[in-house]
N, CA, C and O atoms as a Tinker XYZ file with bonds, in Angstrom:
   232  protein
     1  N     -5.135000   -8.070000   -2.511000    73     2
     2  CA    -4.585000   -6.917000   -1.870000    64     1     3
     3  C     -3.250000   -6.607000   -2.523000    63     2     4     5
     4  O     -2.409000   -7.488000   -2.701000    81     3
     5  N     -3.070000   -5.359000   -2.873000    73     3     6
     6  CA    -1.830000   -4.933000   -3.502000    64     5     7
     7  C     -0.912000   -4.302000   -2.472000    63     6     8     9
     8  O     -1.354000   -3.585000   -1.574000    81     7
     9  N      0.369000   -4.581000   -2.618000    73     7    10
    10  CA     1.396000   -3.952000   -1.813000    64     9    11
    11  C      2.618000   -3.775000   -2.698000    63    10    12    13
    12  O      2.647000   -4.241000   -3.837000    81    11
    13  N      3.612000   -3.107000   -2.171000    73    11    14
    14  CA     4.858000   -2.920000   -2.909000    64    13    15
    15  C      6.017000   -3.386000   -2.044000    63    14    16    17
    16  O      5.942000   -3.354000   -0.815000    81    15
    17  N      7.086000   -3.820000   -2.694000    73    15    18
    18  CA     8.240000   -4.293000   -1.941000    64    17    19
    19  C      8.887000   -3.172000   -1.132000    63    18    20    21
    20  O      9.619000   -3.442000   -0.180000    81    19
    21  N      8.626000   -1.925000   -1.498000    73    19    22
    22  CA     9.207000   -0.801000   -0.767000    64    21    23
    23  C      8.174000   -0.059000    0.093000    63    22    24    25
    24  O      8.380000    1.100000    0.454000    81    23
    25  N      7.076000   -0.724000    0.412000    73    23    26
    26  CA     6.054000   -0.151000    1.304000    64    25    27
    27  C      6.668000    0.074000    2.684000    63    26    28    29
    28  O      7.523000   -0.699000    3.117000    81    27
    29  N      6.241000    1.116000    3.367000    73    27    30
    30  CA     6.738000    1.411000    4.715000    64    29    31
    31  C      6.252000    0.356000    5.698000    63    30    32    33
    32  O      5.267000   -0.336000    5.437000    81    31
    33  N      6.940000    0.235000    6.823000    73    31    34
    34  CA     6.631000   -0.791000    7.826000    64    33    35
    35  C      5.184000   -0.744000    8.294000    63    34    36    37
    36  O      4.548000   -1.789000    8.435000    81    35
    37  N      4.656000    0.447000    8.537000    73    35    38
    38  CA     3.267000    0.558000    8.996000    64    37    39
    39  C      2.303000   -0.010000    7.961000    63    38    40    41
    40  O      1.317000   -0.657000    8.313000    81    39
    41  N      2.587000    0.231000    6.700000    73    39    42
    42  CA     1.754000   -0.318000    5.635000    64    41    43
    43  C      1.818000   -1.833000    5.595000    63    42    44    45
    44  O      0.808000   -2.494000    5.352000    81    43
    45  N      3.002000   -2.389000    5.831000    73    43    46
    46  CA     3.161000   -3.848000    5.852000    64    45    47
    47  C      2.390000   -4.461000    7.020000    63    46    48    49
    48  O      1.783000   -5.523000    6.885000    81    47
    49  N      2.421000   -3.783000    8.161000    73    47    50
    50  CA     1.671000   -4.269000    9.331000    64    49    51
    51  C      0.168000   -4.242000    9.045000    63    50    52    53
    52  O     -0.546000   -5.190000    9.370000    81    51
    53  N     -0.299000   -3.167000    8.445000    73    51    54
    54  CA    -1.727000   -3.049000    8.117000    64    53    55
    55  C     -2.148000   -4.124000    7.127000    63    54    56    57
    56  O     -3.213000   -4.725000    7.273000    81    55
    57  N     -1.322000   -4.367000    6.126000    73    55    58
    58  CA    -1.628000   -5.409000    5.142000    64    57    59
    59  C     -1.796000   -6.758000    5.830000    63    58    60    61
    60  O     -2.727000   -7.503000    5.523000    81    59
    61  N     -0.905000   -7.070000    6.749000    73    59    62
    62  CA    -0.981000   -8.353000    7.457000    64    61    63
    63  C     -2.296000   -8.468000    8.232000    63    62    64    65
    64  O     -2.929000   -9.524000    8.220000    81    63
    65  N     -2.703000   -7.403000    8.897000    73    63    66
    66  CA    -3.957000   -7.400000    9.659000    64    65    67
    67  C     -5.143000   -7.636000    8.720000    63    66    68    69
    68  O     -5.990000   -8.490000    8.984000    81    67
    69  N     -5.200000   -6.873000    7.620000    73    67    70
    70  CA    -6.302000   -7.028000    6.661000    64    69    71
    71  C     -6.301000   -8.420000    6.034000    63    70    72    73
    72  O     -7.355000   -9.039000    5.890000    81    71
    73  N     -5.135000   -8.905000    5.665000    73    71    74
    74  CA    -5.048000  -10.216000    5.024000    64    73    75
    75  C     -5.481000  -11.315000    5.979000    63    74    76    77
    76  O     -6.194000  -12.236000    5.580000    81    75
    77  N     -5.058000  -11.229000    7.239000    73    75    78
    78  CA    -5.474000  -12.234000    8.226000    64    77    79
    79  C     -6.986000  -12.218000    8.436000    63    78    80    81
    80  O     -7.600000  -13.267000    8.629000    81    79
    81  N     -7.578000  -11.038000    8.398000    73    79    82
    82  CA    -9.018000  -10.912000    8.633000    64    81    83
    83  C     -9.854000  -11.291000    7.410000    63    82    84    85
    84  O    -10.923000  -11.885000    7.546000    81    83
    85  N     -9.370000  -10.949000    6.223000    73    83    86
    86  CA   -10.177000  -11.095000    5.016000    64    85    87
    87  C     -9.744000  -12.228000    4.093000    63    86    88    89
    88  O    -10.529000  -12.696000    3.268000    81    87
    89  N     -8.514000  -12.663000    4.232000    73    87    90
    90  CA    -7.999000  -13.687000    3.325000    64    89    91
    91  C     -7.720000  -13.100000    1.960000    63    90    92    93
    92  O     -7.498000  -11.897000    1.819000    81    91
    93  N     -7.734000  -13.952000    0.962000    73    91    94
    94  CA    -7.482000  -13.490000   -0.399000    64    93    95
    95  C     -6.017000  -13.575000   -0.758000    63    94    96    97
    96  O     -5.222000  -14.229000   -0.084000    81    95
    97  N     -5.691000  -12.909000   -1.820000    73    95    98
    98  CA    -4.347000  -12.944000   -2.367000    64    97    99
    99  C     -3.632000  -11.632000   -2.106000    63    98   100   101
   100  O     -4.244000  -10.565000   -2.121000    81    99
   101  N     -2.319000  -11.720000   -1.866000    73    99   102
   102  CA    -1.485000  -10.529000   -1.755000    64   101   103
   103  C     -0.630000  -10.463000   -3.013000    63   102   104   105
   104  O      0.061000  -11.421000   -3.359000    81   103
   105  N     -0.684000   -9.337000   -3.682000    73   103   106
   106  CA     0.091000   -9.125000   -4.899000    64   105   107
   107  C      1.115000   -8.039000   -4.595000    63   106   108   109
   108  O      0.761000   -6.894000   -4.316000    81   107
   109  N      2.394000   -8.417000   -4.654000    73   107   110
   110  CA     3.461000   -7.462000   -4.347000    64   109   111
   111  C      4.106000   -6.979000   -5.639000    63   110   112   113
   112  O      4.601000   -7.776000   -6.436000    81   111
   113  N      4.094000   -5.680000   -5.832000    73   111   114
   114  CA     4.705000   -5.079000   -7.006000    64   113   115
   115  C      6.045000   -4.473000   -6.616000    63   114   116   117
   116  O      6.222000   -4.015000   -5.487000    81   115
   117  N      6.968000   -4.470000   -7.531000    73   115   118
   118  CA     8.319000   -3.974000   -7.275000    64   117   119
   119  C      8.402000   -2.465000   -7.472000    63   118   120   121
   120  O      7.997000   -1.937000   -8.507000    81   119
   121  N      8.940000   -1.773000   -6.451000    73   119   122
   122  CA     9.266000   -0.363000   -6.561000    64   121   123
   123  C      8.106000    0.586000   -6.774000    63   122   124   125
   124  O      8.296000    1.655000   -7.355000    81   123
   125  N      6.919000    0.237000   -6.326000    73   123   126
   126  CA     5.759000    1.095000   -6.575000    64   125   127
   127  C      5.422000    2.013000   -5.408000    63   126   128   129
   128  O      4.635000    2.946000   -5.567000    81   127
   129  N      6.010000    1.764000   -4.227000    73   127   130
   130  CA     5.728000    2.625000   -3.086000    64   129   131
   131  C      4.257000    2.594000   -2.721000    63   130   132   133
   132  O      3.563000    1.606000   -2.961000    81   131
   133  N      3.790000    3.688000   -2.139000    73   131   134
   134  CA     2.375000    3.804000   -1.813000    64   133   135
   135  C      1.653000    4.127000   -3.117000    63   134   136   137
   136  O      2.208000    4.811000   -3.977000    81   135
   137  N      0.436000    3.648000   -3.270000    73   135   138
   138  CA    -0.250000    3.796000   -4.554000    64   137   139
   139  C     -0.871000    5.177000   -4.695000    63   138   140   141
   140  O     -2.083000    5.366000   -4.594000    81   139
   141  N      0.027000    6.139000   -4.936000    73   139   142
   142  CA    -0.370000    7.514000   -5.213000    64   141   143
   143  C      0.318000    7.944000   -6.502000    63   142   144   145
   144  O      1.315000    7.344000   -6.904000    81   143
   145  N     -0.197000    8.955000   -7.137000    73   143   146
   146  CA     0.401000    9.463000   -8.367000    64   145   147
   147  C      1.860000    9.836000   -8.134000    63   146   148   149
   148  O      2.720000    9.552000   -8.968000    81   147
   149  N      2.134000   10.470000   -7.006000    73   147   150
   150  CA     3.506000   10.897000   -6.710000    64   149   151
   151  C      4.459000    9.706000   -6.618000    63   150   152   153
   152  O      5.532000    9.728000   -7.220000    81   151
   153  N      4.081000    8.672000   -5.876000    73   151   154
   154  CA     4.968000    7.517000   -5.710000    64   153   155
   155  C      5.048000    6.659000   -6.967000    63   154   156   157
   156  O      6.121000    6.171000   -7.322000    81   155
   157  N      3.911000    6.473000   -7.643000    73   155   158
   158  CA     3.891000    5.599000   -8.815000    64   157   159
   159  C      4.433000    6.288000  -10.063000    63   158   160   161
   160  O      4.947000    5.630000  -10.968000    81   159
   161  N      4.318000    7.615000  -10.109000    73   159   162
   162  CA     4.793000    8.354000  -11.265000    64   161   163
   163  C      3.892000    8.229000  -12.483000    63   162   164   165
   164  O      4.274000    8.620000  -13.585000    81   163
   165  N      2.690000    7.681000  -12.287000    73   163   166
   166  CA     1.747000    7.507000  -13.392000    64   165   167
   167  C      0.338000    7.376000  -12.831000    63   166   168   169
   168  O      0.152000    7.019000  -11.667000    81   167
   169  N     -0.642000    7.665000  -13.659000    73   167   170
   170  CA    -2.025000    7.426000  -13.238000    64   169   171
   171  C     -2.522000    6.088000  -13.774000    63   170   172   173
   172  O     -3.694000    5.748000  -13.610000    81   171
   173  N     -1.649000    5.340000  -14.403000    73   171   174
   174  CA    -1.987000    4.014000  -14.931000    64   173   175
   175  C     -1.704000    2.952000  -13.864000    63   174   176   177
   176  O     -0.705000    3.032000  -13.150000    81   175
   177  N     -2.580000    1.972000  -13.763000    73   175   178
   178  CA    -2.410000    0.879000  -12.797000    64   177   179
   179  C     -2.897000   -0.401000  -13.481000    63   178   180   181
   180  O     -3.912000   -0.971000  -13.082000    81   179
   181  N     -2.167000   -0.854000  -14.522000    73   179   182
   182  CA    -2.629000   -1.998000  -15.307000    64   181   183
   183  C     -2.748000   -3.285000  -14.499000    63   182   184   185
   184  O     -3.583000   -4.134000  -14.811000    81   183
   185  N     -1.935000   -3.437000  -13.475000    73   183   186
   186  CA    -2.017000   -4.645000  -12.649000    64   185   187
   187  C     -3.370000   -4.740000  -11.958000    63   186   188   189
   188  O     -3.957000   -5.819000  -11.878000    81   187
   189  N     -3.861000   -3.617000  -11.461000    73   187   190
   190  CA    -5.173000   -3.590000  -10.816000    64   189   191
   191  C     -6.270000   -3.891000  -11.837000    63   190   192   193
   192  O     -7.167000   -4.693000  -11.573000    81   191
   193  N     -6.196000   -3.252000  -12.988000    73   191   194
   194  CA    -7.183000   -3.498000  -14.041000    64   193   195
   195  C     -7.203000   -4.976000  -14.424000    63   194   196   197
   196  O     -8.275000   -5.566000  -14.557000    81   195
   197  N     -6.039000   -5.572000  -14.599000    73   195   198
   198  CA    -5.974000   -6.990000  -14.972000    64   197   199
   199  C     -6.625000   -7.879000  -13.921000    63   198   200   201
   200  O     -7.319000   -8.834000  -14.272000    81   199
   201  N     -6.417000   -7.589000  -12.648000    73   199   202
   202  CA    -7.025000   -8.390000  -11.584000    64   201   203
   203  C     -8.544000   -8.235000  -11.573000    63   202   204   205
   204  O     -9.266000   -9.215000  -11.387000    81   203
   205  N     -9.029000   -7.018000  -11.770000    73   203   206
   206  CA   -10.474000   -6.783000  -11.818000    64   205   207
   207  C    -11.082000   -7.546000  -12.992000    63   206   208   209
   208  O    -12.135000   -8.170000  -12.855000    81   207
   209  N    -10.426000   -7.497000  -14.130000    73   207   210
   210  CA   -10.935000   -8.213000  -15.301000    64   209   211
   211  C    -10.929000   -9.722000  -15.082000    63   210   212   213
   212  O    -11.846000  -10.413000  -15.527000    81   211
   213  N     -9.913000  -10.240000  -14.404000    73   211   214
   214  CA    -9.844000  -11.680000  -14.118000    64   213   215
   215  C    -11.022000  -12.134000  -13.276000    63   214   216   217
   216  O    -11.666000  -13.134000  -13.593000    81   215
   217  N    -11.309000  -11.406000  -12.205000    73   215   218
   218  CA   -12.385000  -11.850000  -11.312000    64   217   219
   219  C    -13.760000  -11.561000  -11.893000    63   218   220   221
   220  O    -14.762000  -12.117000  -11.444000    81   219
   221  N    -13.803000  -10.684000  -12.901000    73   219   222
   222  CA   -15.074000  -10.362000  -13.559000    64   221   223
   223  C    -15.338000  -11.272000  -14.746000    63   222   224   225
   224  O    -16.392000  -11.190000  -15.376000    81   223
   225  N    -14.383000  -12.137000  -15.050000    73   223   226
   226  CA   -14.477000  -13.032000  -16.210000    64   225   227
   227  C    -14.671000  -12.282000  -17.518000    63   226   228   229
   228  O    -15.410000  -12.726000  -18.397000    81   227
   229  N    -14.010000  -11.155000  -17.638000    73   227   230
   230  CA   -14.106000  -10.353000  -18.872000    64   229   231
   231  C    -12.880000  -10.630000  -19.731000    63   230   232
   232  O    -12.747000  -10.065000  -20.817000    81   231
C-alpha cells in the first residue's frame, strides 16, 4: 500500500483500516500527496512499477 508523508488525515485513517484488514507492506513516499497528476506533478510512478516488477519476479 502506498501513502505519502503529506497525506491528509482521512487518508491516513483509511490506510490504517485497509492495512489492518489486508496486511502487507506500507510504502511511504515523501511529498507526493494524493496520487493524482495534480498532486504528483507527473504521470510517472516508478515506485509503483518497481513494486509490481518485484512481486512479478520480472
